[in-house]
């Protein structure tokens, strides 16, 4: 489980820091994930990981928005 958690964190960071990879993830998430993971997973498993990455990105954005919003209150 730690391996997957580390990979998910690495993917999220790569998306945040590399606009080209972020675009690839948005347009072709399966290929982007397989590129990072280095393995060809069954569609159901890769789609689960894609959902987790998207959720993590949304959570991070919401947390950041909350911090920024707090600065102006």
PDB file of N, CA, C and O in Angstrom:
ATOM      1  N   UNK A   1       0.821  -1.193   0.000  1.00  0.00           N
ATOM      2  CA  UNK A   1       0.000   0.000   0.000  1.00  0.00           C
ATOM      3  C   UNK A   1       0.865   1.257   0.000  1.00  0.00           C
ATOM      4  O   UNK A   1       0.525   2.225  -0.651  1.00  0.00           O
ATOM      5  N   UNK A   2       1.970   1.234   0.724  1.00  0.00           N
ATOM      6  CA  UNK A   2       2.861   2.390   0.753  1.00  0.00           C
ATOM      7  C   UNK A   2       3.410   2.698  -0.636  1.00  0.00           C
ATOM      8  O   UNK A   2       3.584   3.860  -0.988  1.00  0.00           O
ATOM      9  N   UNK A   3       3.663   1.637  -1.422  1.00  0.00           N
ATOM     10  CA  UNK A   3       4.164   1.822  -2.780  1.00  0.00           C
ATOM     11  C   UNK A   3       3.164   2.622  -3.604  1.00  0.00           C
ATOM     12  O   UNK A   3       3.533   3.584  -4.277  1.00  0.00           O
ATOM     13  N   UNK A   4       1.889   2.250  -3.539  1.00  0.00           N
ATOM     14  CA  UNK A   4       0.862   2.966  -4.297  1.00  0.00           C
ATOM     15  C   UNK A   4       0.695   4.392  -3.805  1.00  0.00           C
ATOM     16  O   UNK A   4       0.553   5.316  -4.596  1.00  0.00           O
ATOM     17  N   UNK A   5       0.722   4.565  -2.506  1.00  0.00           N
ATOM     18  CA  UNK A   5       0.599   5.911  -1.938  1.00  0.00           C
ATOM     19  C   UNK A   5       1.740   6.795  -2.437  1.00  0.00           C
ATOM     20  O   UNK A   5       1.516   7.950  -2.827  1.00  0.00           O
ATOM     21  N   UNK A   6       2.945   6.275  -2.443  1.00  0.00           N
ATOM     22  CA  UNK A   6       4.103   7.027  -2.919  1.00  0.00           C
ATOM     23  C   UNK A   6       3.961   7.361  -4.397  1.00  0.00           C
ATOM     24  O   UNK A   6       4.273   8.475  -4.824  1.00  0.00           O
ATOM     25  N   UNK A   7       3.491   6.394  -5.187  1.00  0.00           N
ATOM     26  CA  UNK A   7       3.313   6.623  -6.626  1.00  0.00           C
ATOM     27  C   UNK A   7       2.240   7.679  -6.882  1.00  0.00           C
ATOM     28  O   UNK A   7       2.400   8.547  -7.736  1.00  0.00           O
ATOM     29  N   UNK A   8       1.151   7.611  -6.144  1.00  0.00           N
ATOM     30  CA  UNK A   8       0.074   8.593  -6.306  1.00  0.00           C
ATOM     31  C   UNK A   8       0.588   9.986  -5.970  1.00  0.00           C
ATOM     32  O   UNK A   8       0.337  10.946  -6.699  1.00  0.00           O
ATOM     33  N   UNK A   9       1.325  10.108  -4.868  1.00  0.00           N
ATOM     34  CA  UNK A   9       1.898  11.405  -4.488  1.00  0.00           C
ATOM     35  C   UNK A   9       2.845  11.910  -5.566  1.00  0.00           C
ATOM     36  O   UNK A   9       2.845  13.099  -5.904  1.00  0.00           O
ATOM     37  N   UNK A  10       3.656  11.024  -6.134  1.00  0.00           N
ATOM     38  CA  UNK A  10       4.600  11.410  -7.184  1.00  0.00           C
ATOM     39  C   UNK A  10       3.854  11.886  -8.432  1.00  0.00           C
ATOM     40  O   UNK A  10       4.259  12.873  -9.064  1.00  0.00           O
ATOM     41  N   UNK A  11       2.773  11.211  -8.772  1.00  0.00           N
ATOM     42  CA  UNK A  11       1.985  11.594  -9.941  1.00  0.00           C
ATOM     43  C   UNK A  11       1.338  12.946  -9.719  1.00  0.00           C
ATOM     44  O   UNK A  11       1.365  13.815 -10.603  1.00  0.00           O
ATOM     45  N   UNK A  12       0.777  13.161  -8.545  1.00  0.00           N
ATOM     46  CA  UNK A  12       0.136  14.442  -8.228  1.00  0.00           C
ATOM     47  C   UNK A  12       1.163  15.572  -8.311  1.00  0.00           C
ATOM     48  O   UNK A  12       0.899  16.623  -8.903  1.00  0.00           O
ATOM     49  N   UNK A  13       2.334  15.365  -7.758  1.00  0.00           N
ATOM     50  CA  UNK A  13       3.378  16.385  -7.802  1.00  0.00           C
ATOM     51  C   UNK A  13       3.821  16.665  -9.233  1.00  0.00           C
ATOM     52  O   UNK A  13       4.042  17.818  -9.610  1.00  0.00           O
ATOM     53  N   UNK A  14       3.948  15.618 -10.032  1.00  0.00           N
ATOM     54  CA  UNK A  14       4.354  15.778 -11.434  1.00  0.00           C
ATOM     55  C   UNK A  14       3.296  16.580 -12.196  1.00  0.00           C
ATOM     56  O   UNK A  14       3.637  17.447 -13.001  1.00  0.00           O
ATOM     57  N   UNK A  15       2.034  16.302 -11.939  1.00  0.00           N
ATOM     58  CA  UNK A  15       0.950  17.041 -12.587  1.00  0.00           C
ATOM     59  C   UNK A  15       1.018  18.517 -12.205  1.00  0.00           C
ATOM     60  O   UNK A  15       0.845  19.399 -13.040  1.00  0.00           O
ATOM     61  N   UNK A  16       1.277  18.779 -10.934  1.00  0.00           N
ATOM     62  CA  UNK A  16       1.328  20.160 -10.458  1.00  0.00           C
ATOM     63  C   UNK A  16       2.525  20.931 -11.011  1.00  0.00           C
ATOM     64  O   UNK A  16       2.431  22.123 -11.260  1.00  0.00           O
ATOM     65  N   UNK A  17       3.637  20.247 -11.210  1.00  0.00           N
ATOM     66  CA  UNK A  17       4.873  20.925 -11.576  1.00  0.00           C
ATOM     67  C   UNK A  17       5.161  20.932 -13.076  1.00  0.00           C
ATOM     68  O   UNK A  17       5.941  21.765 -13.535  1.00  0.00           O
ATOM     69  N   UNK A  18       4.572  20.011 -13.815  1.00  0.00           N
ATOM     70  CA  UNK A  18       4.887  19.888 -15.234  1.00  0.00           C
ATOM     71  C   UNK A  18       3.626  20.060 -16.081  1.00  0.00           C
ATOM     72  O   UNK A  18       2.841  19.124 -16.225  1.00  0.00           O
ATOM     73  N   UNK A  19       3.454  21.254 -16.659  1.00  0.00           N
ATOM     74  CA  UNK A  19       2.246  21.514 -17.452  1.00  0.00           C
ATOM     75  C   UNK A  19       2.032  20.530 -18.605  1.00  0.00           C
ATOM     76  O   UNK A  19       0.895  20.162 -18.895  1.00  0.00           O
ATOM     77  N   UNK A  20       3.116  20.088 -19.231  1.00  0.00           N
ATOM     78  CA  UNK A  20       2.966  19.133 -20.334  1.00  0.00           C
ATOM     79  C   UNK A  20       2.401  17.804 -19.838  1.00  0.00           C
ATOM     80  O   UNK A  20       1.552  17.191 -20.485  1.00  0.00           O
ATOM     81  N   UNK A  21       2.897  17.359 -18.683  1.00  0.00           N
ATOM     82  CA  UNK A  21       2.379  16.107 -18.133  1.00  0.00           C
ATOM     83  C   UNK A  21       0.940  16.284 -17.651  1.00  0.00           C
ATOM     84  O   UNK A  21       0.120  15.389 -17.812  1.00  0.00           O
ATOM     85  N   UNK A  22       0.629  17.442 -17.089  1.00  0.00           N
ATOM     86  CA  UNK A  22      -0.738  17.715 -16.644  1.00  0.00           C
ATOM     87  C   UNK A  22      -1.702  17.647 -17.824  1.00  0.00           C
ATOM     88  O   UNK A  22      -2.797  17.079 -17.721  1.00  0.00           O
ATOM     89  N   UNK A  23      -1.275  18.200 -18.953  1.00  0.00           N
ATOM     90  CA  UNK A  23      -2.104  18.152 -20.159  1.00  0.00           C
ATOM     91  C   UNK A  23      -2.273  16.712 -20.628  1.00  0.00           C
ATOM     92  O   UNK A  23      -3.371  16.297 -20.996  1.00  0.00           O
ATOM     93  N   UNK A  24      -1.186  15.949 -20.604  1.00  0.00           N
ATOM     94  CA  UNK A  24      -1.261  14.551 -21.009  1.00  0.00           C
ATOM     95  C   UNK A  24      -2.195  13.775 -20.090  1.00  0.00           C
ATOM     96  O   UNK A  24      -3.002  12.968 -20.546  1.00  0.00           O
ATOM     97  N   UNK A  25      -2.096  14.032 -18.789  1.00  0.00           N
ATOM     98  CA  UNK A  25      -2.973  13.345 -17.831  1.00  0.00           C
ATOM     99  C   UNK A  25      -4.430  13.707 -18.097  1.00  0.00           C
ATOM    100  O   UNK A  25      -5.309  12.862 -18.009  1.00  0.00           O
ATOM    101  N   UNK A  26      -4.683  14.956 -18.436  1.00  0.00           N
ATOM    102  CA  UNK A  26      -6.047  15.392 -18.707  1.00  0.00           C
ATOM    103  C   UNK A  26      -6.577  14.750 -19.994  1.00  0.00           C
ATOM    104  O   UNK A  26      -7.727  14.333 -20.047  1.00  0.00           O
ATOM    105  N   UNK A  27      -5.738  14.663 -21.020  1.00  0.00           N
ATOM    106  CA  UNK A  27      -6.177  14.156 -22.318  1.00  0.00           C
ATOM    107  C   UNK A  27      -6.133  12.631 -22.411  1.00  0.00           C
ATOM    108  O   UNK A  27      -7.007  12.025 -23.031  1.00  0.00           O
ATOM    109  N   UNK A  28      -5.102  12.036 -21.844  1.00  0.00           N
ATOM    110  CA  UNK A  28      -4.913  10.587 -21.920  1.00  0.00           C
ATOM    111  C   UNK A  28      -4.444  10.041 -20.567  1.00  0.00           C
ATOM    112  O   UNK A  28      -3.284   9.652 -20.418  1.00  0.00           O
ATOM    113  N   UNK A  29      -5.337  10.036 -19.587  1.00  0.00           N
ATOM    114  CA  UNK A  29      -4.905   9.653 -18.237  1.00  0.00           C
ATOM    115  C   UNK A  29      -4.331   8.242 -18.146  1.00  0.00           C
ATOM    116  O   UNK A  29      -3.379   8.014 -17.391  1.00  0.00           O
ATOM    117  N   UNK A  30      -4.854   7.309 -18.906  1.00  0.00           N
ATOM    118  CA  UNK A  30      -4.352   5.935 -18.838  1.00  0.00           C
ATOM    119  C   UNK A  30      -2.899   5.889 -19.287  1.00  0.00           C
ATOM    120  O   UNK A  30      -2.039   5.309 -18.607  1.00  0.00           O
ATOM    121  N   UNK A  31      -2.596   6.499 -20.421  1.00  0.00           N
ATOM    122  CA  UNK A  31      -1.215   6.508 -20.920  1.00  0.00           C
ATOM    123  C   UNK A  31      -0.281   7.233 -19.962  1.00  0.00           C
ATOM    124  O   UNK A  31       0.849   6.804 -19.735  1.00  0.00           O
ATOM    125  N   UNK A  32      -0.749   8.334 -19.403  1.00  0.00           N
ATOM    126  CA  UNK A  32       0.070   9.095 -18.464  1.00  0.00           C
ATOM    127  C   UNK A  32       0.389   8.259 -17.224  1.00  0.00           C
ATOM    128  O   UNK A  32       1.535   8.226 -16.765  1.00  0.00           O
ATOM    129  N   UNK A  33      -0.624   7.581 -16.701  1.00  0.00           N
ATOM    130  CA  UNK A  33      -0.417   6.743 -15.502  1.00  0.00           C
ATOM    131  C   UNK A  33       0.533   5.585 -15.808  1.00  0.00           C
ATOM    132  O   UNK A  33       1.423   5.287 -15.017  1.00  0.00           O
ATOM    133  N   UNK A  34       0.331   4.930 -16.933  1.00  0.00           N
ATOM    134  CA  UNK A  34       1.191   3.800 -17.277  1.00  0.00           C
ATOM    135  C   UNK A  34       2.629   4.256 -17.484  1.00  0.00           C
ATOM    136  O   UNK A  34       3.568   3.530 -17.153  1.00  0.00           O
ATOM    137  N   UNK A  35       2.803   5.466 -18.021  1.00  0.00           N
ATOM    138  CA  UNK A  35       4.141   6.020 -18.216  1.00  0.00           C
ATOM    139  C   UNK A  35       4.865   6.160 -16.877  1.00  0.00           C
ATOM    140  O   UNK A  35       6.026   5.794 -16.739  1.00  0.00           O
ATOM    141  N   UNK A  36       4.174   6.663 -15.884  1.00  0.00           N
ATOM    142  CA  UNK A  36       4.764   6.867 -14.562  1.00  0.00           C
ATOM    143  C   UNK A  36       4.960   5.549 -13.828  1.00  0.00           C
ATOM    144  O   UNK A  36       5.992   5.315 -13.206  1.00  0.00           O
ATOM    145  N   UNK A  37       3.943   4.695 -13.883  1.00  0.00           N
ATOM    146  CA  UNK A  37       4.000   3.433 -13.147  1.00  0.00           C
ATOM    147  C   UNK A  37       4.956   2.441 -13.791  1.00  0.00           C
ATOM    148  O   UNK A  37       5.506   1.583 -13.113  1.00  0.00           O
ATOM    149  N   UNK A  38       5.108   2.534 -15.105  1.00  0.00           N
ATOM    150  CA  UNK A  38       5.991   1.618 -15.806  1.00  0.00           C
ATOM    151  C   UNK A  38       5.400   0.237 -16.009  1.00  0.00           C
ATOM    152  O   UNK A  38       6.126  -0.711 -16.305  1.00  0.00           O
ATOM    153  N   UNK A  39       4.101   0.110 -15.822  1.00  0.00           N
ATOM    154  CA  UNK A  39       3.426  -1.170 -16.012  1.00  0.00           C
ATOM    155  C   UNK A  39       2.097  -0.953 -16.725  1.00  0.00           C
ATOM    156  O   UNK A  39       1.516   0.127 -16.680  1.00  0.00           O
ATOM    157  N   UNK A  40       1.629  -2.006 -17.354  1.00  0.00           N
ATOM    158  CA  UNK A  40       0.333  -1.989 -18.032  1.00  0.00           C
ATOM    159  C   UNK A  40      -0.659  -2.707 -17.127  1.00  0.00           C
ATOM    160  O   UNK A  40      -0.626  -3.925 -17.002  1.00  0.00           O
ATOM    161  N   UNK A  41      -1.506  -1.946 -16.456  1.00  0.00           N
ATOM    162  CA  UNK A  41      -2.483  -2.511 -15.532  1.00  0.00           C
ATOM    163  C   UNK A  41      -3.814  -2.743 -16.240  1.00  0.00           C
ATOM    164  O   UNK A  41      -4.107  -2.083 -17.239  1.00  0.00           O
ATOM    165  N   UNK A  42      -4.636  -3.642 -15.700  1.00  0.00           N
ATOM    166  CA  UNK A  42      -5.989  -3.810 -16.239  1.00  0.00           C
ATOM    167  C   UNK A  42      -6.756  -2.492 -16.141  1.00  0.00           C
ATOM    168  O   UNK A  42      -6.516  -1.686 -15.231  1.00  0.00           O
ATOM    169  N   UNK A  43      -7.652  -2.270 -17.090  1.00  0.00           N
ATOM    170  CA  UNK A  43      -8.390  -1.004 -17.154  1.00  0.00           C
ATOM    171  C   UNK A  43      -9.073  -0.641 -15.847  1.00  0.00           C
ATOM    172  O   UNK A  43      -9.047   0.517 -15.436  1.00  0.00           O
ATOM    173  N   UNK A  44      -9.689  -1.613 -15.183  1.00  0.00           N
ATOM    174  CA  UNK A  44     -10.407  -1.289 -13.949  1.00  0.00           C
ATOM    175  C   UNK A  44      -9.451  -0.790 -12.865  1.00  0.00           C
ATOM    176  O   UNK A  44      -9.770   0.142 -12.118  1.00  0.00           O
ATOM    177  N   UNK A  45      -8.267  -1.346 -12.796  1.00  0.00           N
ATOM    178  CA  UNK A  45      -7.287  -0.925 -11.784  1.00  0.00           C
ATOM    179  C   UNK A  45      -6.704   0.448 -12.114  1.00  0.00           C
ATOM    180  O   UNK A  45      -6.564   1.299 -11.235  1.00  0.00           O
ATOM    181  N   UNK A  46      -6.371   0.660 -13.374  1.00  0.00           N
ATOM    182  CA  UNK A  46      -5.795   1.951 -13.749  1.00  0.00           C
ATOM    183  C   UNK A  46      -6.828   3.060 -13.582  1.00  0.00           C
ATOM    184  O   UNK A  46      -6.502   4.164 -13.141  1.00  0.00           O
ATOM    185  N   UNK A  47      -8.087   2.768 -13.880  1.00  0.00           N
ATOM    186  CA  UNK A  47      -9.142   3.769 -13.713  1.00  0.00           C
ATOM    187  C   UNK A  47      -9.370   4.104 -12.245  1.00  0.00           C
ATOM    188  O   UNK A  47      -9.648   5.260 -11.910  1.00  0.00           O
ATOM    189  N   UNK A  48      -9.224   3.123 -11.373  1.00  0.00           N
ATOM    190  CA  UNK A  48      -9.317   3.391  -9.936  1.00  0.00           C
ATOM    191  C   UNK A  48      -8.195   4.343  -9.497  1.00  0.00           C
ATOM    192  O   UNK A  48      -8.426   5.278  -8.731  1.00  0.00           O
ATOM    193  N   UNK A  49      -6.992   4.097  -9.991  1.00  0.00           N
ATOM    194  CA  UNK A  49      -5.857   4.953  -9.640  1.00  0.00           C
ATOM    195  C   UNK A  49      -6.049   6.367 -10.196  1.00  0.00           C
ATOM    196  O   UNK A  49      -5.728   7.347  -9.520  1.00  0.00           O
ATOM    197  N   UNK A  50      -6.576   6.468 -11.403  1.00  0.00           N
ATOM    198  CA  UNK A  50      -6.842   7.778 -12.001  1.00  0.00           C
ATOM    199  C   UNK A  50      -7.840   8.545 -11.132  1.00  0.00           C
ATOM    200  O   UNK A  50      -7.662   9.731 -10.859  1.00  0.00           O
ATOM    201  N   UNK A  51      -8.878   7.851 -10.677  1.00  0.00           N
ATOM    202  CA  UNK A  51      -9.870   8.492  -9.803  1.00  0.00           C
ATOM    203  C   UNK A  51      -9.242   8.981  -8.506  1.00  0.00           C
ATOM    204  O   UNK A  51      -9.563  10.069  -8.019  1.00  0.00           O
ATOM    205  N   UNK A  52      -8.336   8.200  -7.946  1.00  0.00           N
ATOM    206  CA  UNK A  52      -7.665   8.590  -6.699  1.00  0.00           C
ATOM    207  C   UNK A  52      -6.799   9.830  -6.936  1.00  0.00           C
ATOM    208  O   UNK A  52      -6.794  10.762  -6.129  1.00  0.00           O
ATOM    209  N   UNK A  53      -6.068   9.853  -8.060  1.00  0.00           N
ATOM    210  CA  UNK A  53      -5.222  11.010  -8.373  1.00  0.00           C
ATOM    211  C   UNK A  53      -6.085  12.259  -8.551  1.00  0.00           C
ATOM    212  O   UNK A  53      -5.769  13.320  -8.011  1.00  0.00           O
ATOM    213  N   UNK A  54      -7.194  12.128  -9.279  1.00  0.00           N
ATOM    214  CA  UNK A  54      -8.089  13.280  -9.478  1.00  0.00           C
ATOM    215  C   UNK A  54      -8.654  13.766  -8.150  1.00  0.00           C
ATOM    216  O   UNK A  54      -8.731  14.969  -7.907  1.00  0.00           O
ATOM    217  N   UNK A  55      -9.031  12.843  -7.294  1.00  0.00           N
ATOM    218  CA  UNK A  55      -9.548  13.209  -5.979  1.00  0.00           C
ATOM    219  C   UNK A  55      -8.483  13.944  -5.170  1.00  0.00           C
ATOM    220  O   UNK A  55      -8.748  14.975  -4.554  1.00  0.00           O
ATOM    221  N   UNK A  56      -7.272  13.422  -5.192  1.00  0.00           N
ATOM    222  CA  UNK A  56      -6.169  14.048  -4.458  1.00  0.00           C
ATOM    223  C   UNK A  56      -5.893  15.448  -4.989  1.00  0.00           C
ATOM    224  O   UNK A  56      -5.681  16.380  -4.214  1.00  0.00           O
ATOM    225  N   UNK A  57      -5.921  15.618  -6.308  1.00  0.00           N
ATOM    226  CA  UNK A  57      -5.720  16.946  -6.890  1.00  0.00           C
ATOM    227  C   UNK A  57      -6.809  17.903  -6.433  1.00  0.00           C
ATOM    228  O   UNK A  57      -6.532  19.044  -6.077  1.00  0.00           O
ATOM    229  N   UNK A  58      -8.046  17.447  -6.439  1.00  0.00           N
ATOM    230  CA  UNK A  58      -9.165  18.295  -6.007  1.00  0.00           C
ATOM    231  C   UNK A  58      -9.053  18.651  -4.531  1.00  0.00           C
ATOM    232  O   UNK A  58      -9.314  19.782  -4.145  1.00  0.00           O
ATOM    233  N   UNK A  59      -8.674  17.692  -3.707  1.00  0.00           N
ATOM    234  CA  UNK A  59      -8.518  17.958  -2.279  1.00  0.00           C
ATOM    235  C   UNK A  59      -7.415  18.975  -2.033  1.00  0.00           C
ATOM    236  O   UNK A  59      -7.566  19.884  -1.224  1.00  0.00           O
ATOM    237  N   UNK A  60      -6.308  18.816  -2.742  1.00  0.00           N
ATOM    238  CA  UNK A  60      -5.195  19.747  -2.590  1.00  0.00           C
ATOM    239  C   UNK A  60      -5.604  21.152  -3.020  1.00  0.00           C
ATOM    240  O   UNK A  60      -5.258  22.132  -2.372  1.00  0.00           O
ATOM    241  N   UNK A  61      -6.345  21.255  -4.126  1.00  0.00           N
ATOM    242  CA  UNK A  61      -6.798  22.566  -4.601  1.00  0.00           C
ATOM    243  C   UNK A  61      -7.757  23.200  -3.602  1.00  0.00           C
ATOM    244  O   UNK A  61      -7.679  24.388  -3.330  1.00  0.00           O
ATOM    245  N   UNK A  62      -8.675  22.420  -3.060  1.00  0.00           N
ATOM    246  CA  UNK A  62      -9.629  22.946  -2.085  1.00  0.00           C
ATOM    247  C   UNK A  62      -8.922  23.395  -0.812  1.00  0.00           C
ATOM    248  O   UNK A  62      -9.279  24.405  -0.222  1.00  0.00           O
ATOM    249  N   UNK A  63      -7.931  22.642  -0.381  1.00  0.00           N
ATOM    250  CA  UNK A  63      -7.167  23.013   0.807  1.00  0.00           C
ATOM    251  C   UNK A  63      -6.416  24.318   0.567  1.00  0.00           C
ATOM    252  O   UNK A  63      -6.419  25.223   1.402  1.00  0.00           O
ATOM    253  N   UNK A  64      -5.809  24.435  -0.596  1.00  0.00           N
ATOM    254  CA  UNK A  64      -5.085  25.650  -0.942  1.00  0.00           C
ATOM    255  C   UNK A  64      -6.044  26.835  -1.015  1.00  0.00           C
ATOM    256  O   UNK A  64      -5.762  27.909  -0.490  1.00  0.00           O
ATOM    257  N   UNK A  65      -7.205  26.630  -1.642  1.00  0.00           N
ATOM    258  CA  UNK A  65      -8.201  27.700  -1.740  1.00  0.00           C
ATOM    259  C   UNK A  65      -8.633  28.141  -0.343  1.00  0.00           C
ATOM    260  O   UNK A  65      -8.774  29.324  -0.086  1.00  0.00           O
ATOM    261  N   UNK A  66      -8.833  27.183   0.540  1.00  0.00           N
ATOM    262  CA  UNK A  66      -9.230  27.512   1.912  1.00  0.00           C
ATOM    263  C   UNK A  66      -8.183  28.355   2.616  1.00  0.00           C
ATOM    264  O   UNK A  66      -8.506  29.293   3.341  1.00  0.00           O
ATOM    265  N   UNK A  67      -6.917  28.050   2.402  1.00  0.00           N
ATOM    266  CA  UNK A  67      -5.841  28.818   3.025  1.00  0.00           C
ATOM    267  C   UNK A  67      -5.790  30.225   2.459  1.00  0.00           C
ATOM    268  O   UNK A  67      -5.611  31.198   3.200  1.00  0.00           O
ATOM    269  N   UNK A  68      -5.940  30.340   1.145  1.00  0.00           N
ATOM    270  CA  UNK A  68      -5.916  31.659   0.514  1.00  0.00           C
ATOM    271  C   UNK A  68      -7.118  32.476   0.969  1.00  0.00           C
ATOM    272  O   UNK A  68      -6.987  33.653   1.297  1.00  0.00           O
ATOM    273  N   UNK A  69      -8.282  31.852   1.000  1.00  0.00           N
ATOM    274  CA  UNK A  69      -9.500  32.532   1.439  1.00  0.00           C
ATOM    275  C   UNK A  69      -9.333  33.045   2.872  1.00  0.00           C
ATOM    276  O   UNK A  69      -9.749  34.147   3.205  1.00  0.00           O
ATOM    277  N   UNK A  70      -8.680  32.249   3.709  1.00  0.00           N
ATOM    278  CA  UNK A  70      -8.455  32.643   5.098  1.00  0.00           C
ATOM    279  C   UNK A  70      -7.586  33.878   5.237  1.00  0.00           C
ATOM    280  O   UNK A  70      -7.710  34.626   6.209  1.00  0.00           O
ATOM    281  N   UNK A  71      -6.732  34.131   4.273  1.00  0.00           N
ATOM    282  CA  UNK A  71      -5.879  35.317   4.310  1.00  0.00           C
ATOM    283  C   UNK A  71      -6.685  36.602   4.173  1.00  0.00           C
ATOM    284  O   UNK A  71      -6.275  37.655   4.655  1.00  0.00           O
ATOM    285  N   UNK A  72      -7.825  36.526   3.513  1.00  0.00           N
ATOM    286  CA  UNK A  72      -8.613  37.721   3.223  1.00  0.00           C
ATOM    287  C   UNK A  72      -9.792  37.910   4.179  1.00  0.00           C
ATOM    288  O   UNK A  72     -10.596  38.795   3.990  1.00  0.00           O
ATOM    289  N   UNK A  73      -9.884  37.091   5.169  1.00  0.00           N
ATOM    290  CA  UNK A  73     -10.986  37.217   6.121  1.00  0.00           C
ATOM    291  C   UNK A  73     -10.528  37.897   7.386  1.00  0.00           C
ATOM    292  O   UNK A  73      -9.445  37.939   7.773  1.00  0.00           O
TER     293      UNK A  73
END
